[in-house]
Every structure is written in structure tokens, then in C-alpha cells.
CSV table of C-alpha atoms in Angstrom, one decimal:
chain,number,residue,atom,x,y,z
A,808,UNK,CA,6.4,-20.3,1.5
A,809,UNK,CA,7.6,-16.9,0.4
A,810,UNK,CA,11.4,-18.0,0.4
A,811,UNK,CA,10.3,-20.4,-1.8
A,812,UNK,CA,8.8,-17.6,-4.1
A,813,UNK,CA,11.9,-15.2,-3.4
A,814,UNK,CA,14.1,-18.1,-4.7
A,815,UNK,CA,12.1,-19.2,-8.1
A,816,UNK,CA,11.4,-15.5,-8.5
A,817,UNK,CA,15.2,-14.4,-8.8
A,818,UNK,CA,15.9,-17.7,-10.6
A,819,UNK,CA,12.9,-17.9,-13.0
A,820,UNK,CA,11.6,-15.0,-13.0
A,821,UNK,CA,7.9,-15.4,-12.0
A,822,UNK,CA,7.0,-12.3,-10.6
A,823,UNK,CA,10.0,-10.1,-11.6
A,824,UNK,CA,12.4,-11.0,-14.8
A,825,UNK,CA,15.6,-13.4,-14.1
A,826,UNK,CA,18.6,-11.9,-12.7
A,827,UNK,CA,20.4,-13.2,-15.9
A,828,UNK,CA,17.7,-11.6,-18.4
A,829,UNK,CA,18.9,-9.3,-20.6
A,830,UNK,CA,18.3,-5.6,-18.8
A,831,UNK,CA,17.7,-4.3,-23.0
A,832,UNK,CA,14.4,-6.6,-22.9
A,833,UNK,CA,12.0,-4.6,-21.5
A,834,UNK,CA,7.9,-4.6,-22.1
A,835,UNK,CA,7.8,-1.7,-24.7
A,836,UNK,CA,9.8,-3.5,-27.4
A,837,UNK,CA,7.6,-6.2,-27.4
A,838,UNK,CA,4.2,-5.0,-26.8
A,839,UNK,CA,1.7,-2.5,-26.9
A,840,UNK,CA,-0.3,-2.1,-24.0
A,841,UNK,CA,-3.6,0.0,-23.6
A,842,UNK,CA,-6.2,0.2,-20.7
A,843,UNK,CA,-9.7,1.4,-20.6
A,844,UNK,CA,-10.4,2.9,-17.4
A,845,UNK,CA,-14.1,2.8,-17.0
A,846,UNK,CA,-16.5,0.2,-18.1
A,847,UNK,CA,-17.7,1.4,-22.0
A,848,UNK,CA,-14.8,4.1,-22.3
A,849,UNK,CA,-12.1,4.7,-24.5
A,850,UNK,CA,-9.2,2.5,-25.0
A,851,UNK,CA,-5.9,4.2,-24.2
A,852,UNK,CA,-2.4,3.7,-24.7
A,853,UNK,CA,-0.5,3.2,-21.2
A,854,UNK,CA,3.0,4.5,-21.3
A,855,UNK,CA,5.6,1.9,-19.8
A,856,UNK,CA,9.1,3.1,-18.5
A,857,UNK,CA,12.1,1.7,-20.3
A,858,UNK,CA,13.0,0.2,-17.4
A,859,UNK,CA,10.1,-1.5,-16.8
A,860,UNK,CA,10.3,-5.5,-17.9
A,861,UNK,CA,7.5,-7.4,-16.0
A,862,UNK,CA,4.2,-6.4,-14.9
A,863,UNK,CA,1.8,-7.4,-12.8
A,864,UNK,CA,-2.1,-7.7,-12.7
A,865,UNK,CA,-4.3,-8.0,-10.0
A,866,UNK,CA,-7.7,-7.6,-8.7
A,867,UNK,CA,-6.8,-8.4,-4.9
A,868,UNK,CA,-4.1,-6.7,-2.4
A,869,UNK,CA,-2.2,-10.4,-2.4
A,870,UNK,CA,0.1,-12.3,-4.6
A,871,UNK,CA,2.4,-14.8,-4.7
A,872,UNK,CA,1.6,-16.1,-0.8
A,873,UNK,CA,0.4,-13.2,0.1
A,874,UNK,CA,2.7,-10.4,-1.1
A,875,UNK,CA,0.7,-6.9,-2.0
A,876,UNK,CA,2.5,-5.2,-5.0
A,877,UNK,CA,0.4,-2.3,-5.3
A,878,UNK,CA,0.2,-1.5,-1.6
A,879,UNK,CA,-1.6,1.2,-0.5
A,880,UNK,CA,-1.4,4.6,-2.0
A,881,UNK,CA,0.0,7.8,-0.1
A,882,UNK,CA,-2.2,10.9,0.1
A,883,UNK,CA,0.3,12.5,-2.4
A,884,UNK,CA,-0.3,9.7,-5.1
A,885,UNK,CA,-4.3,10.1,-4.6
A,886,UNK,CA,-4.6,13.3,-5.7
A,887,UNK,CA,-2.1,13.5,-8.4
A,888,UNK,CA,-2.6,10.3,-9.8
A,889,UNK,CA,-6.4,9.5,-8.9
A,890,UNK,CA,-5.0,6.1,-7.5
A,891,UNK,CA,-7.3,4.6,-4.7
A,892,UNK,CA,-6.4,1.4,-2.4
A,893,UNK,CA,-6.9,-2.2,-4.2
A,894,UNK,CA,-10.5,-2.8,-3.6
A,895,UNK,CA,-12.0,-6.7,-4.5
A,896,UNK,CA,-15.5,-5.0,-5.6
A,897,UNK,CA,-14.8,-1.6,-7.7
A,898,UNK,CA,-13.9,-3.2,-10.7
A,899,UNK,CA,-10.4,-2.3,-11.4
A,900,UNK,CA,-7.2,-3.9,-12.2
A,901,UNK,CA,-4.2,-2.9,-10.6
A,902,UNK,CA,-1.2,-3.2,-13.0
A,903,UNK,CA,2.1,-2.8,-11.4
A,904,UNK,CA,5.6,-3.1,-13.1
A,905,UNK,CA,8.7,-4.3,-12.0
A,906,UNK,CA,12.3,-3.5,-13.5
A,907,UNK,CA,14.3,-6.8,-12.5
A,908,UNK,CA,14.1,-9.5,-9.5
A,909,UNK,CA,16.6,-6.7,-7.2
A,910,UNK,CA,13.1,-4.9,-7.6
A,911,UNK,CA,10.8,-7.4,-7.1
A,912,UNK,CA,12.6,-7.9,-3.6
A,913,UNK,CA,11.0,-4.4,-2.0
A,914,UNK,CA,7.8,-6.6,-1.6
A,915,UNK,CA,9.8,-8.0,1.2
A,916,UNK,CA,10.4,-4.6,2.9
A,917,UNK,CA,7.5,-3.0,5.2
A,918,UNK,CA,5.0,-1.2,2.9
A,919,UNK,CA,7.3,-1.9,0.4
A,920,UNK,CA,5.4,-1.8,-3.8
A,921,UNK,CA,6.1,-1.7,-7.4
A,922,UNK,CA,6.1,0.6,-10.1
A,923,UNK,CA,2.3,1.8,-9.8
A,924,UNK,CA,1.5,1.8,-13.6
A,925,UNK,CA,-2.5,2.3,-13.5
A,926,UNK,CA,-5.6,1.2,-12.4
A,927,UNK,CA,-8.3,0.1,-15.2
A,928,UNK,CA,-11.5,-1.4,-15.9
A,929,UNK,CA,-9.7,-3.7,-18.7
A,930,UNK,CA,-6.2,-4.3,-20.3
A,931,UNK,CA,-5.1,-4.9,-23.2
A,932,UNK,CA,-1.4,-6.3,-24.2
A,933,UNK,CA,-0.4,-6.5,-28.4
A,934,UNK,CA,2.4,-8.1,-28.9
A,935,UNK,CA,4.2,-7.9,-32.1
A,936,UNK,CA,7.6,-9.0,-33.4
A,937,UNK,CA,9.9,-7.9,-31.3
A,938,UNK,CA,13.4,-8.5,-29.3
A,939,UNK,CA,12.2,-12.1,-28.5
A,940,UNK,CA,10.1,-15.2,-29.7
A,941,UNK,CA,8.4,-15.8,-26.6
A,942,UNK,CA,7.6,-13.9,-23.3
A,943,UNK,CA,6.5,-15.8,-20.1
A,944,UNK,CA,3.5,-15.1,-18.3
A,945,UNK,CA,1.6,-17.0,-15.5
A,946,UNK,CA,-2.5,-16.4,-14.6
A,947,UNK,CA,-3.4,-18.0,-10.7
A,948,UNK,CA,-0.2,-19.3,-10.2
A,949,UNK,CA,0.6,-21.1,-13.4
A,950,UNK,CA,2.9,-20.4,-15.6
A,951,UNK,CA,3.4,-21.2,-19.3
A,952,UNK,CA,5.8,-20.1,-22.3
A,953,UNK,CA,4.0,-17.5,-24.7
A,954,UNK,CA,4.9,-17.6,-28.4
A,955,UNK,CA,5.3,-14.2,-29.9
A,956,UNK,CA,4.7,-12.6,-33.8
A,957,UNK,CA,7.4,-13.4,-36.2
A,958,UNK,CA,5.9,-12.0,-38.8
A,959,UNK,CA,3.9,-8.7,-39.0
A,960,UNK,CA,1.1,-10.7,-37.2
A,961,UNK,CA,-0.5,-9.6,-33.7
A,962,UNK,CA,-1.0,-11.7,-30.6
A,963,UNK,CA,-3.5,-9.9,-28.3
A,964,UNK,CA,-4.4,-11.1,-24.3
A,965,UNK,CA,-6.8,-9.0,-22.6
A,966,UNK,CA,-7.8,-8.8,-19.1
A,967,UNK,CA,-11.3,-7.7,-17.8
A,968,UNK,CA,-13.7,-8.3,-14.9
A,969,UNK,CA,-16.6,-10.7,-15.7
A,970,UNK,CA,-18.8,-10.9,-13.0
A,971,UNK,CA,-18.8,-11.1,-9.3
A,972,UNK,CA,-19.3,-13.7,-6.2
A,973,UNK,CA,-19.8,-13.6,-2.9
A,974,UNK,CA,-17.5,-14.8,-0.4
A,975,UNK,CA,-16.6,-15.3,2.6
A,976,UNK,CA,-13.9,-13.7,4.8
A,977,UNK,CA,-12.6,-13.3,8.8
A,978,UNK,CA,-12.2,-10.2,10.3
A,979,UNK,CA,-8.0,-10.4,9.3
A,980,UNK,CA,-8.6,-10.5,5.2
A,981,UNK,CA,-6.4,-8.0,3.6
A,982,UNK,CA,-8.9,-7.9,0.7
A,983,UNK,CA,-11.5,-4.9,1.6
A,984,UNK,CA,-14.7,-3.7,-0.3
A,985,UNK,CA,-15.5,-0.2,-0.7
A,986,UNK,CA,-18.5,-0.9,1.0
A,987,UNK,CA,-17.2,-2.0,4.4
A,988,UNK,CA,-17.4,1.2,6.5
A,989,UNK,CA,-14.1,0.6,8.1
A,990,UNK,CA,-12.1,0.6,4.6
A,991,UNK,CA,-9.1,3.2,4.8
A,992,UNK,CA,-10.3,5.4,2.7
A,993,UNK,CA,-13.6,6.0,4.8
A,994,UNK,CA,-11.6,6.9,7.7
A,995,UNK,CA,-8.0,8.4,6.9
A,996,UNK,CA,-6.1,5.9,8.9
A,997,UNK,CA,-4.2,4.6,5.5
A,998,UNK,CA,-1.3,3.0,5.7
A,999,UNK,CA,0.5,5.6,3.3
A,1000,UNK,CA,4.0,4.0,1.4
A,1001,UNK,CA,6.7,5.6,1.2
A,1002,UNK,CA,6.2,7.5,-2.4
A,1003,UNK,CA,10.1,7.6,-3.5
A,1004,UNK,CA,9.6,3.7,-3.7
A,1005,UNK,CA,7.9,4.8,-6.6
A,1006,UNK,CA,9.0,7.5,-8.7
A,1007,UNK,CA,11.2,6.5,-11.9
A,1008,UNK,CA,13.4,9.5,-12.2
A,1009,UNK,CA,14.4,8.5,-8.2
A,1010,UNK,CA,15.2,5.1,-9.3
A,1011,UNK,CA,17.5,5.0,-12.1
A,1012,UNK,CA,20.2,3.2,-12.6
A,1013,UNK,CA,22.5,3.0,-10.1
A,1014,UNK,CA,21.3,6.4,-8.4
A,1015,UNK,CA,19.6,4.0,-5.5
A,1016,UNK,CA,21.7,1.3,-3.5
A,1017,UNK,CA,18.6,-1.1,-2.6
A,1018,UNK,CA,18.0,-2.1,1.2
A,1019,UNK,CA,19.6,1.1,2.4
A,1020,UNK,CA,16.3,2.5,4.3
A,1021,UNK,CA,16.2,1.5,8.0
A,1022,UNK,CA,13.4,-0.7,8.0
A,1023,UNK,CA,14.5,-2.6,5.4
A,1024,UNK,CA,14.2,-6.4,7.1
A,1025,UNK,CA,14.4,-9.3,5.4
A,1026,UNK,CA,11.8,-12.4,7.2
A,1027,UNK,CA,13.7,-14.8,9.9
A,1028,UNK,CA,12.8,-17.7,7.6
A,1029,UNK,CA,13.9,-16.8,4.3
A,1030,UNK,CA,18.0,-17.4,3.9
A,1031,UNK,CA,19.6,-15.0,1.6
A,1032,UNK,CA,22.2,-17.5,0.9
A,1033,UNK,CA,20.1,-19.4,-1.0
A,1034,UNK,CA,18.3,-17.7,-3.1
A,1035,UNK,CA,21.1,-17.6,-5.8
């Protein structure tokens, strides 16, 4: 099932733009995008890299068949960046960019993430006129074809939590409340990423060559060959 995602991922570009996109697209010429990191606060404008030309939000550790783009925050990204692990029950988003489907491809690789962008209470995206007439976006796995401003109009979508139900899980979920005593962050036993996945001024273009850590491994069932 995640071949099959790989494959309409690179080719489509559901959860990381189309290899044959334009790279000069990228979110920031078509949208505005602000977060409001507590329930009641301020609205704020979130800063999105150049590079960056699909994002992701979430409210669980798993996407796409079971793919976790946000991962799980080293110590060093915890206290500089006051980013925790993806929690179903604390009432934040996790939004997570991506710069192309080369990129989207490190969710393949052990403990492998996107670009962490922020974690919020809401989110906001305003789009305005722009580079394109449309943008694609997808919510629970479906997908649809977004007009965009022509004019000097505004088209807003915002995400926020509504309320909450209970559910049930086995012992092997990936999805953990910050309740449950044996959460990482109650016991230091994190399984802490590798934080140079991460950083933009380690990933221009060009300066990485991707797949070149050791434990890069791509899964026995997905065939490389046939993902173009």
C-alpha cells in the first residue's frame, strides 16, 4: 500500500508536489499562511521557506498508510523550538512542509521527517492571486482541484480542532496521549531524528545528495522501477 502512495505521490503529487511541477511554485507566492498557537491567542504570520511547495497537516503521527511526517522531535529541537511529539489529545496541529516528491521520499527512511514548520492550535491559509489558478489539496484521503483568486479577492481555508472522541486502541497504536504514563516525553526514551533532516540552510539545493546516510533502506515491496 505505500508503493502505491510512493508512485501517485511522485506522479500526482498528493503528499509532496509532482516531479514535473515547476520548482518556482512554491506556497509563499500563492498564500498567506498564519497560525494561532493557543486556543483564544493571537493570530500569527508563519514564515514558509522558498523552497517549501506543499505542506502537510495533521493531528495524528500517521499519514498516507501509515507514514509519520512530523516524527518525533530530538532534544535539540525541544528546547529551541518548543516542539513536543504529535500527541492525538493536546490540541495541536502539526504542519510539516515538503520541497518536492525527492523530499517527500525521506518518509521512507528510518525516522526519516519533513520540514517541521509549527505546531498550532488553528491554521489559517489566504490565498490570493498568484503564480497559478488553482492549487491541489486533499482532507482524509481525498483529493480535489482548488480554484484560486483572479482578481484582488481572497480564498480562506482554516483548520481547527472541534471537539474530541473517545476511542479505542491496542497496545501497538502509534497515536499516544499525553496522558498515558508511558508517552516518550514522560520517560526520555524518545526516539530522537536525526535534526540535519531538518534544517533549511543544510538542505539547499544541490548541497545534499539524497539517500546517502547509511540507513537509508528503501521497503522489500516497493520497486523503484516503477514509480516513474
Amino acid at each position: 500500500m505505500q508503493g502505491t502512495y510512493a508512485k501517485l505521490g511522485l506522479k500526482q503529487g498528493w503528499f509532496a508536489p509532482s516531479l514535473t511541477h515547476s520548482s518556482s511554485r512554491n506556497i509563499s507566492q500563492l498564500a498567506k499562511v498564519k497560525i494561532m498557537k493557543r486556543p483564544g491567542g493571537k493570530w500569527e504570520e508563519l514564515k514558509i521557506p522558498s523552497s517549501i511547495r506543499s505542506i502537510i497537516c495533521l493531528n495524528l503521527p500517521s499519514f498516507s498508510g501509515g507514514f509519520n511526517p512530523w516524527g518525533t522531535p530530538g532534544t535539540r529541537k525541544k528546547q529551541d523550538r518548543d516542539l513536543t511529539a504529535p500527541y492525538v489529545d493536546d490540541g495541536l496541529i502539526e504542519v510539516v512542509g515538503f520541497r518536492d516528491a525527492w523530499h517527500g521520499l525521506v518518509l521512507l527512511a528510518p525516522n526519516g521527517h519533513g520540514t517541521r514548520l509549527a505546531q498550532a492550535h488553528r491554521i489559517r491559509f489566504e490565498f490570493h492571486k498568484g503564480a497559478a489558478d488553482h492549487t491541489f489539496m486533499r482532507v482524509d484521503g481525498e483529493p480535489w482541484k482548488q480554484p484560486l483568486p483572479s482578481n484582488d479577492e481572497t480564498v480562506v481555508v482554516e483548520i481547527s480542532h472541534l471537539r474530541q472522541v473517545t476511542m479505542l486502541a491496542n497496545g501497538h497504536c502509534k497515536s499516544k496521549s499525553v496522558e498515558e504514563p508511558l508517552t516518550p516525553s514522560s520517560h526520555g526514551h524518545e526516539n530522537d531524528d536525526s535534526d540535519s533532516l531538518e534544517d533549511e540552510d543544510e538542505w539547499k539545493e544541490g548541497r545534499k545528495k539524497f539517500g546517502a546516510a547509511d540507513t537509508f533502506k528503501l521497503p522489500d515491496e516497493v520497486d523503484i522501477a516503477h514509480l516513474s
